[in-house]
Short mmCIF file of C-alpha atoms in Angstrom, two decimals:
data_model
loop_
_atom_site.label_atom_id
_atom_site.label_comp_id
_atom_site.label_asym_id
_atom_site.label_seq_id
_atom_site.Cartn_x
_atom_site.Cartn_y
_atom_site.Cartn_z
CA UNK A 522 -19.59 -10.83 17.66
CA UNK A 523 -16.88 -10.99 15.03
CA UNK A 524 -17.49 -9.59 11.59
CA UNK A 525 -17.71 -11.90 8.63
CA UNK A 526 -15.62 -11.49 5.49
CA UNK A 527 -18.74 -10.37 3.64
CA UNK A 528 -19.56 -7.68 6.20
CA UNK A 529 -15.98 -6.43 6.16
CA UNK A 530 -16.00 -6.28 2.35
CA UNK A 531 -19.38 -4.50 2.29
CA UNK A 532 -18.17 -1.90 4.80
CA UNK A 533 -14.99 -1.35 2.79
CA UNK A 534 -16.93 -1.00 -0.46
CA UNK A 535 -19.34 1.47 1.18
CA UNK A 536 -16.44 3.61 2.44
CA UNK A 537 -14.85 3.65 -1.01
CA UNK A 538 -18.19 4.64 -2.54
CA UNK A 539 -18.55 7.52 -0.10
CA UNK A 540 -15.02 8.68 -0.90
CA UNK A 541 -15.91 8.57 -4.61
CA UNK A 542 -18.98 10.73 -3.95
CA UNK A 543 -16.78 13.25 -2.17
CA UNK A 544 -14.42 13.29 -5.14
CA UNK A 545 -17.38 13.99 -7.43
CA UNK A 546 -18.52 16.85 -5.19
CA UNK A 547 -15.00 18.30 -5.21
CA UNK A 548 -14.86 18.03 -9.00
CA UNK A 549 -18.16 19.90 -9.23
CA UNK A 550 -16.83 22.63 -6.95
CA UNK A 551 -13.69 22.96 -9.06
CA UNK A 552 -15.82 23.19 -12.20
CA UNK A 553 -17.91 25.96 -10.65
CA UNK A 554 -14.83 27.86 -9.52
CA UNK A 555 -12.75 27.48 -12.66
CA UNK A 556 -15.25 27.55 -15.49
CA UNK A 557 -18.55 28.97 -14.40
CA UNK A 558 -17.27 31.77 -12.17
CA UNK A 559 -14.56 32.79 -14.64
CA UNK A 560 -17.21 33.00 -17.35
CA UNK A 561 -19.45 35.01 -15.07
CA UNK A 562 -16.63 37.42 -14.22
CA UNK A 563 -15.72 37.87 -17.87
CA UNK A 564 -19.30 38.61 -18.82
CA UNK A 565 -19.71 40.95 -15.88
CA UNK A 566 -16.57 42.91 -16.79
CA UNK A 567 -17.71 43.28 -20.39
CA UNK A 568 -21.08 44.70 -19.27
CA UNK A 569 -20.13 46.69 -16.18
CA UNK A 570 -17.25 49.16 -16.11
CA UNK A 571 -15.79 51.16 -13.30
CA UNK A 572 -14.36 50.99 -9.84
CA UNK A 573 -17.36 49.17 -8.35
CA UNK A 574 -17.21 46.51 -11.05
CA UNK A 575 -13.56 45.82 -10.30
CA UNK A 576 -14.24 45.68 -6.55
CA UNK A 577 -17.11 43.25 -7.12
CA UNK A 578 -14.98 41.00 -9.34
CA UNK A 579 -12.13 41.09 -6.82
CA UNK A 580 -14.51 39.97 -4.06
CA UNK A 581 -15.75 37.26 -6.39
CA UNK A 582 -12.18 36.10 -6.94
CA UNK A 583 -11.77 35.72 -3.17
CA UNK A 584 -14.89 33.55 -3.09
CA UNK A 585 -13.53 31.61 -6.06
CA UNK A 586 -10.35 30.91 -4.10
CA UNK A 587 -12.41 29.81 -1.11
CA UNK A 588 -14.32 27.38 -3.32
CA UNK A 589 -11.06 25.94 -4.65
CA UNK A 590 -9.77 25.54 -1.08
CA UNK A 591 -12.98 23.80 -0.05
CA UNK A 592 -12.71 21.46 -3.05
CA UNK A 593 -9.15 20.62 -2.07
CA UNK A 594 -10.24 19.92 1.51
CA UNK A 595 -13.04 17.66 0.28
CA UNK A 596 -10.55 15.74 -1.89
CA UNK A 597 -8.24 15.38 1.12
CA UNK A 598 -11.15 14.05 3.19
CA UNK A 599 -11.95 11.50 0.48
CA UNK A 600 -8.34 10.35 0.40
CA UNK A 601 -8.30 10.04 4.20
CA UNK A 602 -11.45 7.94 4.08
CA UNK A 603 -9.84 5.64 1.52
CA UNK A 604 -6.67 5.24 3.59
CA UNK A 605 -8.52 4.60 6.85
CA UNK A 606 -10.92 2.19 5.15
CA UNK A 607 -8.02 0.25 3.64
CA UNK A 608 -6.19 0.01 6.97
CA UNK A 609 -9.38 -1.06 8.73
CA UNK A 610 -10.16 -3.60 6.01
CA UNK A 611 -6.66 -5.08 6.19
CA UNK A 612 -6.75 -5.28 10.00
CA UNK A 613 -10.20 -6.86 10.11
CA UNK A 614 -9.38 -9.39 7.39
CA UNK A 615 -6.19 -10.28 9.26
CA UNK A 616 -8.24 -10.83 12.42
CA UNK A 617 -10.65 -13.06 10.48
CA UNK A 618 -7.75 -15.14 9.12
CA UNK A 619 -6.29 -15.51 12.60
CA UNK A 620 -9.65 -16.59 13.97
CA UNK A 621 -10.09 -19.10 11.19
CA UNK A 622 -6.64 -20.56 11.82
CA UNK A 623 -7.33 -20.78 15.54
CA UNK A 624 -10.64 -22.59 14.96
CA UNK A 625 -9.16 -25.29 12.74
#
């Protein structure tokens, strides 16, 4: 059975909403990496001195980079969802218009 315009629009809106949620998750990850972890590292370095402290912070910086990479990947996934949803929406609406013209 063919989809109605309303169903197509609802599906498109749902996909955009999911992409927005992914963007929000990515923004949260970036906030954790850039603000919270940097603050944690600064506080740690002011309280803990020595070779082990530096090694711990360096490992933390690697994790911080991994979090940034994950956030970037999540943003890319959100953008892909938006692009695919738009293409699908356009194709389905075109099919609806063609069907409507044919049924006149």
